[in-house]
Amino acid sequence: MGDFCRAIYRQLTITKGYLSAIILTFAITFVFFPAVMDDTNLGFMVREISDNETSWFSLFMLLLFNVGDTAGRMIGGKPCAMLNRKAILCGSFARILFFVTFIPIIFATSGVFYSDWFIITNALVFGFSNGYFSTLCAINAPGTVPEALRQETGALVGAVISIGIVTGCFLAIPMGFVTAAADAKTGKI
C-alpha cells in the first residue's frame, strides 16, 4: 500500500496538474450527480404524468448527463479539439462554478434557475465538461512525464478517477443536508 501511495503522490507532482484535475473533475461530478440533479423538477414533466413523474424525470436527467458526457469524451478524443495545458486546467477547475448553478436550481421556485431550459442546459454542459476535460487530462498526463514513467501514469489514471469519485461521494453527504433544506424551503417534502 505504501508503494501505491508513493506512486500516486509522485504522479500527482510530475503530471503538471493533469491528474489533480481529473480528481477534481470527478469529485465535482459526484457531488452533484445523480442525487442533486435528481432533486430538481422539469415543468413539462409534472403535467399529466404525476404518478410516474419521478421515474421519468430521473431517466431523463440520466440521459441528459450521459449524452453530454459521451459527446465530451468523443470530442475530447479528437486531435482538432485538443487544448493547451493552461486551458485544460482552467476548464477543469472552472467546473467549481457548477456550485453556482446547482445550488440556486434546487432552491428556486421561479425565475431563470427554475426554468426547464436552464436545468436541461446545465445538465448537458455539466455532462459535457465532465467527459471533455477528464478525457483531455487522461490523454495529456502521460506526455508530461519521462518515458520510463509513462506506463505508470497511464495505469494510475483509473486509480485517480476512483479517488475523485470517492471524494465526490463523501462531499455529496453534506449536499444531502442542502437538498433537504431546499426541499423544506420550496415545499417539496
PDB file of C-alpha atoms in Angstrom:
ATOM      1  CA  MET A   1       0.000   0.000   0.000  1.00  0.00           C
ATOM      2  CA  GLY A   2       2.890   2.324   0.776  1.00  0.00           C
ATOM      3  CA  ASP A   3       4.369   1.903  -2.718  1.00  0.00           C
ATOM      4  CA  PHE A   4       0.986   2.631  -4.298  1.00  0.00           C
ATOM      5  CA  CYS A   5       0.541   5.819  -2.246  1.00  0.00           C
ATOM      6  CA  ARG A   6       4.078   6.933  -3.114  1.00  0.00           C
ATOM      7  CA  ALA A   7       3.376   6.286  -6.813  1.00  0.00           C
ATOM      8  CA  ILE A   8       0.163   8.350  -6.653  1.00  0.00           C
ATOM      9  CA  TYR A   9       1.965  11.175  -4.869  1.00  0.00           C
ATOM     10  CA  ARG A  10       4.847  11.100  -7.376  1.00  0.00           C
ATOM     11  CA  GLN A  11       2.438  11.118 -10.322  1.00  0.00           C
ATOM     12  CA  LEU A  12       0.392  13.973  -8.860  1.00  0.00           C
ATOM     13  CA  THR A  13       3.556  16.069  -8.593  1.00  0.00           C
ATOM     14  CA  ILE A  14       5.061  15.306 -12.029  1.00  0.00           C
ATOM     15  CA  THR A  15       1.992  15.359 -14.287  1.00  0.00           C
ATOM     16  CA  LYS A  16       1.734  19.165 -14.159  1.00  0.00           C
ATOM     17  CA  GLY A  17      -1.742  19.218 -12.663  1.00  0.00           C
ATOM     18  CA  TYR A  18      -3.470  16.809 -15.050  1.00  0.00           C
ATOM     19  CA  LEU A  19      -4.093  14.046 -12.509  1.00  0.00           C
ATOM     20  CA  SER A  20      -5.168  16.589  -9.892  1.00  0.00           C
ATOM     21  CA  ALA A  21      -7.619  17.996 -12.439  1.00  0.00           C
ATOM     22  CA  ILE A  22      -9.042  14.501 -13.014  1.00  0.00           C
ATOM     23  CA  ILE A  23      -9.622  14.114  -9.272  1.00  0.00           C
ATOM     24  CA  LEU A  24     -11.348  17.498  -9.106  1.00  0.00           C
ATOM     25  CA  THR A  25     -13.426  16.828 -12.220  1.00  0.00           C
ATOM     26  CA  PHE A  26     -14.827  13.576 -10.865  1.00  0.00           C
ATOM     27  CA  ALA A  27     -15.198  14.917  -7.317  1.00  0.00           C
ATOM     28  CA  ILE A  28     -17.370  17.779  -8.587  1.00  0.00           C
ATOM     29  CA  THR A  29     -19.336  15.394 -10.787  1.00  0.00           C
ATOM     30  CA  PHE A  30     -20.207  13.063  -7.929  1.00  0.00           C
ATOM     31  CA  VAL A  31     -21.096  15.877  -5.546  1.00  0.00           C
ATOM     32  CA  PHE A  32     -23.999  16.768  -7.846  1.00  0.00           C
ATOM     33  CA  PHE A  33     -24.677  13.683  -9.922  1.00  0.00           C
ATOM     34  CA  PRO A  34     -27.030  11.921  -9.639  1.00  0.00           C
ATOM     35  CA  ALA A  35     -28.583  12.962  -6.298  1.00  0.00           C
ATOM     36  CA  VAL A  36     -28.657  16.769  -6.572  1.00  0.00           C
ATOM     37  CA  MET A  37     -29.610  16.667 -10.268  1.00  0.00           C
ATOM     38  CA  ASP A  38     -32.437  14.347  -9.327  1.00  0.00           C
ATOM     39  CA  ASP A  39     -33.720  16.763  -6.679  1.00  0.00           C
ATOM     40  CA  THR A  40     -34.956  19.229  -9.291  1.00  0.00           C
ATOM     41  CA  ASN A  41     -38.071  19.188 -11.463  1.00  0.00           C
ATOM     42  CA  LEU A  42     -38.968  19.996 -15.033  1.00  0.00           C
ATOM     43  CA  GLY A  43     -42.276  21.760 -15.576  1.00  0.00           C
ATOM     44  CA  PHE A  44     -43.212  19.843 -18.712  1.00  0.00           C
ATOM     45  CA  MET A  45     -42.825  16.515 -16.883  1.00  0.00           C
ATOM     46  CA  VAL A  46     -45.104  17.420 -13.978  1.00  0.00           C
ATOM     47  CA  ARG A  47     -48.183  17.668 -16.173  1.00  0.00           C
ATOM     48  CA  GLU A  48     -50.340  14.594 -16.795  1.00  0.00           C
ATOM     49  CA  ILE A  49     -47.854  12.005 -15.545  1.00  0.00           C
ATOM     50  CA  SER A  50     -47.641  12.851 -11.860  1.00  0.00           C
ATOM     51  CA  ASP A  51     -47.644   9.188 -10.767  1.00  0.00           C
ATOM     52  CA  ASN A  52     -44.631   8.347 -12.938  1.00  0.00           C
ATOM     53  CA  GLU A  53     -43.024  11.790 -12.998  1.00  0.00           C
ATOM     54  CA  THR A  54     -40.169  10.909 -10.656  1.00  0.00           C
ATOM     55  CA  SER A  55     -39.144   7.823 -12.613  1.00  0.00           C
ATOM     56  CA  TRP A  56     -39.291   9.528 -15.990  1.00  0.00           C
ATOM     57  CA  PHE A  57     -37.541  12.607 -14.645  1.00  0.00           C
ATOM     58  CA  SER A  58     -34.678  10.516 -13.233  1.00  0.00           C
ATOM     59  CA  LEU A  59     -34.267   8.693 -16.533  1.00  0.00           C
ATOM     60  CA  PHE A  60     -34.388  11.949 -18.484  1.00  0.00           C
ATOM     61  CA  MET A  61     -31.722  13.595 -16.293  1.00  0.00           C
ATOM     62  CA  LEU A  62     -29.510  10.499 -16.575  1.00  0.00           C
ATOM     63  CA  LEU A  63     -29.948  10.651 -20.342  1.00  0.00           C
ATOM     64  CA  LEU A  64     -29.023  14.334 -20.485  1.00  0.00           C
ATOM     65  CA  PHE A  65     -25.893  13.843 -18.403  1.00  0.00           C
ATOM     66  CA  ASN A  66     -24.809  10.763 -20.346  1.00  0.00           C
ATOM     67  CA  VAL A  67     -25.402  12.357 -23.751  1.00  0.00           C
ATOM     68  CA  GLY A  68     -23.301  15.347 -22.675  1.00  0.00           C
ATOM     69  CA  ASP A  69     -20.614  13.113 -21.142  1.00  0.00           C
ATOM     70  CA  THR A  70     -20.394  10.888 -24.223  1.00  0.00           C
ATOM     71  CA  ALA A  71     -20.225  13.870 -26.570  1.00  0.00           C
ATOM     72  CA  GLY A  72     -17.494  15.403 -24.397  1.00  0.00           C
ATOM     73  CA  ARG A  73     -15.463  12.185 -24.456  1.00  0.00           C
ATOM     74  CA  MET A  74     -15.845  11.792 -28.217  1.00  0.00           C
ATOM     75  CA  ILE A  75     -14.896  15.377 -28.944  1.00  0.00           C
ATOM     76  CA  GLY A  76     -12.088  15.324 -26.350  1.00  0.00           C
ATOM     77  CA  GLY A  77     -10.533  12.387 -28.179  1.00  0.00           C
ATOM     78  CA  LYS A  78     -10.286  14.292 -31.478  1.00  0.00           C
ATOM     79  CA  PRO A  79      -6.947  15.965 -32.246  1.00  0.00           C
ATOM     80  CA  CYS A  80      -8.728  19.067 -33.575  1.00  0.00           C
ATOM     81  CA  ALA A  81     -10.377  19.619 -30.154  1.00  0.00           C
ATOM     82  CA  MET A  82      -7.137  19.477 -28.176  1.00  0.00           C
ATOM     83  CA  LEU A  83      -6.448  22.452 -25.913  1.00  0.00           C
ATOM     84  CA  ASN A  84      -3.223  23.644 -24.353  1.00  0.00           C
ATOM     85  CA  ARG A  85      -2.354  22.720 -20.756  1.00  0.00           C
ATOM     86  CA  LYS A  86      -3.466  26.027 -19.272  1.00  0.00           C
ATOM     87  CA  ALA A  87      -6.879  25.905 -20.969  1.00  0.00           C
ATOM     88  CA  ILE A  88      -7.448  22.280 -19.917  1.00  0.00           C
ATOM     89  CA  LEU A  89      -6.611  23.001 -16.290  1.00  0.00           C
ATOM     90  CA  CYS A  90      -8.661  26.219 -16.272  1.00  0.00           C
ATOM     91  CA  GLY A  91     -11.643  24.361 -17.739  1.00  0.00           C
ATOM     92  CA  SER A  92     -11.321  21.556 -15.201  1.00  0.00           C
ATOM     93  CA  PHE A  93     -11.071  23.920 -12.261  1.00  0.00           C
ATOM     94  CA  ALA A  94     -13.834  26.158 -13.657  1.00  0.00           C
ATOM     95  CA  ARG A  95     -16.253  23.287 -13.055  1.00  0.00           C
ATOM     96  CA  ILE A  96     -16.366  24.595  -9.478  1.00  0.00           C
ATOM     97  CA  LEU A  97     -18.811  27.135 -10.937  1.00  0.00           C
ATOM     98  CA  PHE A  98     -21.429  24.381 -11.037  1.00  0.00           C
ATOM     99  CA  PHE A  99     -21.895  25.101  -7.327  1.00  0.00           C
ATOM    100  CA  VAL A 100     -23.226  28.480  -8.516  1.00  0.00           C
ATOM    101  CA  THR A 101     -25.773  26.823 -10.794  1.00  0.00           C
ATOM    102  CA  PHE A 102     -26.892  23.703  -8.912  1.00  0.00           C
ATOM    103  CA  ILE A 103     -27.473  25.327  -5.516  1.00  0.00           C
ATOM    104  CA  PRO A 104     -29.852  28.007  -6.895  1.00  0.00           C
ATOM    105  CA  ILE A 105     -31.601  25.374  -9.043  1.00  0.00           C
ATOM    106  CA  ILE A 106     -32.570  23.264  -6.034  1.00  0.00           C
ATOM    107  CA  PHE A 107     -33.747  26.334  -4.074  1.00  0.00           C
ATOM    108  CA  ALA A 108     -35.585  28.011  -6.970  1.00  0.00           C
ATOM    109  CA  THR A 109     -39.344  28.313  -7.105  1.00  0.00           C
ATOM    110  CA  SER A 110     -39.408  30.758 -10.015  1.00  0.00           C
ATOM    111  CA  GLY A 111     -37.087  32.658 -12.333  1.00  0.00           C
ATOM    112  CA  VAL A 112     -34.273  31.538 -14.598  1.00  0.00           C
ATOM    113  CA  PHE A 113     -32.946  28.843 -12.246  1.00  0.00           C
ATOM    114  CA  TYR A 114     -36.421  27.268 -12.170  1.00  0.00           C
ATOM    115  CA  SER A 115     -36.867  27.252 -15.940  1.00  0.00           C
ATOM    116  CA  ASP A 116     -36.712  23.983 -17.841  1.00  0.00           C
ATOM    117  CA  TRP A 117     -34.304  25.294 -20.476  1.00  0.00           C
ATOM    118  CA  PHE A 118     -31.784  26.295 -17.802  1.00  0.00           C
ATOM    119  CA  ILE A 119     -31.967  22.975 -15.938  1.00  0.00           C
ATOM    120  CA  ILE A 120     -31.610  20.996 -19.190  1.00  0.00           C
ATOM    121  CA  THR A 121     -28.744  23.167 -20.464  1.00  0.00           C
ATOM    122  CA  ASN A 122     -26.990  22.955 -17.112  1.00  0.00           C
ATOM    123  CA  ALA A 123     -27.228  19.132 -17.124  1.00  0.00           C
ATOM    124  CA  LEU A 124     -25.877  18.902 -20.676  1.00  0.00           C
ATOM    125  CA  VAL A 125     -22.985  21.297 -20.027  1.00  0.00           C
ATOM    126  CA  PHE A 126     -22.229  19.519 -16.748  1.00  0.00           C
ATOM    127  CA  GLY A 127     -22.027  16.158 -18.520  1.00  0.00           C
ATOM    128  CA  PHE A 128     -20.095  17.540 -21.497  1.00  0.00           C
ATOM    129  CA  SER A 129     -17.495  19.260 -19.324  1.00  0.00           C
ATOM    130  CA  ASN A 130     -17.042  16.074 -17.283  1.00  0.00           C
ATOM    131  CA  GLY A 131     -16.349  13.968 -20.368  1.00  0.00           C
ATOM    132  CA  TYR A 132     -14.332  16.546 -22.266  1.00  0.00           C
ATOM    133  CA  PHE A 133     -11.941  17.714 -19.552  1.00  0.00           C
ATOM    134  CA  SER A 134     -11.400  14.287 -17.986  1.00  0.00           C
ATOM    135  CA  THR A 135     -10.561  12.881 -21.431  1.00  0.00           C
ATOM    136  CA  LEU A 136      -8.141  15.702 -22.214  1.00  0.00           C
ATOM    137  CA  CYS A 137      -6.407  15.242 -18.857  1.00  0.00           C
ATOM    138  CA  ALA A 138      -6.159  11.464 -19.280  1.00  0.00           C
ATOM    139  CA  ILE A 139      -4.745  11.844 -22.800  1.00  0.00           C
ATOM    140  CA  ASN A 140      -2.202  14.511 -21.892  1.00  0.00           C
ATOM    141  CA  ALA A 141      -0.988  13.277 -18.480  1.00  0.00           C
ATOM    142  CA  PRO A 142       1.362  10.545 -19.786  1.00  0.00           C
ATOM    143  CA  GLY A 143       3.044  13.028 -22.130  1.00  0.00           C
ATOM    144  CA  THR A 144       4.195  15.206 -19.235  1.00  0.00           C
ATOM    145  CA  VAL A 145       6.363  12.570 -17.549  1.00  0.00           C
ATOM    146  CA  PRO A 146       9.655  10.934 -18.523  1.00  0.00           C
ATOM    147  CA  GLU A 147       9.362   7.979 -20.906  1.00  0.00           C
ATOM    148  CA  ALA A 148      10.160   5.472 -18.146  1.00  0.00           C
ATOM    149  CA  LEU A 149       7.132   6.592 -16.080  1.00  0.00           C
ATOM    150  CA  ARG A 150       4.508   6.813 -18.840  1.00  0.00           C
ATOM    151  CA  GLN A 151       3.131   3.329 -18.282  1.00  0.00           C
ATOM    152  CA  GLU A 152       2.763   4.041 -14.595  1.00  0.00           C
ATOM    153  CA  THR A 153       0.965   7.302 -15.352  1.00  0.00           C
ATOM    154  CA  GLY A 154      -1.435   5.609 -17.743  1.00  0.00           C
ATOM    155  CA  ALA A 155      -2.100   2.821 -15.269  1.00  0.00           C
ATOM    156  CA  LEU A 156      -2.788   5.262 -12.428  1.00  0.00           C
ATOM    157  CA  VAL A 157      -5.319   7.329 -14.372  1.00  0.00           C
ATOM    158  CA  GLY A 158      -8.005   4.790 -13.405  1.00  0.00           C
ATOM    159  CA  ALA A 159      -6.959   4.928  -9.760  1.00  0.00           C
ATOM    160  CA  VAL A 160      -7.075   8.720  -9.818  1.00  0.00           C
ATOM    161  CA  ILE A 161     -10.564   8.620 -11.334  1.00  0.00           C
ATOM    162  CA  SER A 162     -11.625   6.336  -8.471  1.00  0.00           C
ATOM    163  CA  ILE A 163     -10.104   8.731  -5.927  1.00  0.00           C
ATOM    164  CA  GLY A 164     -12.110  11.560  -7.478  1.00  0.00           C
ATOM    165  CA  ILE A 165     -15.319   9.521  -7.420  1.00  0.00           C
ATOM    166  CA  VAL A 166     -14.868   8.526  -3.766  1.00  0.00           C
ATOM    167  CA  THR A 167     -14.014  12.122  -2.822  1.00  0.00           C
ATOM    168  CA  GLY A 168     -17.128  13.374  -4.599  1.00  0.00           C
ATOM    169  CA  CYS A 169     -19.301  10.770  -2.900  1.00  0.00           C
ATOM    170  CA  PHE A 170     -18.064  11.836   0.527  1.00  0.00           C
ATOM    171  CA  LEU A 171     -18.586  15.504  -0.357  1.00  0.00           C
ATOM    172  CA  ALA A 172     -22.111  14.649  -1.512  1.00  0.00           C
ATOM    173  CA  ILE A 173     -23.079  13.673   2.037  1.00  0.00           C
ATOM    174  CA  PRO A 174     -23.267  17.313   3.223  1.00  0.00           C
ATOM    175  CA  MET A 175     -25.110  18.151  -0.001  1.00  0.00           C
ATOM    176  CA  GLY A 176     -27.903  15.923   1.325  1.00  0.00           C
ATOM    177  CA  PHE A 177     -28.444  18.477   4.087  1.00  0.00           C
ATOM    178  CA  VAL A 178     -28.509  21.273   1.493  1.00  0.00           C
ATOM    179  CA  THR A 179     -31.099  19.467  -0.632  1.00  0.00           C
ATOM    180  CA  ALA A 180     -33.174  18.702   2.482  1.00  0.00           C
ATOM    181  CA  ALA A 181     -33.112  22.406   3.374  1.00  0.00           C
ATOM    182  CA  ALA A 182     -34.111  23.240  -0.210  1.00  0.00           C
ATOM    183  CA  ASP A 183     -36.960  20.733  -0.096  1.00  0.00           C
ATOM    184  CA  ALA A 184     -38.220  22.220   3.172  1.00  0.00           C
ATOM    185  CA  LYS A 185     -37.971  25.777   1.798  1.00  0.00           C
ATOM    186  CA  THR A 186     -39.636  25.007  -1.522  1.00  0.00           C
ATOM    187  CA  GLY A 187     -42.265  22.676  -0.082  1.00  0.00           C
ATOM    188  CA  LYS A 188     -41.125  19.529  -1.917  1.00  0.00           C
ATOM    189  CA  ILE A 189     -41.342  17.466   1.274  1.00  0.00           C
TER     190      ILE A 189
END
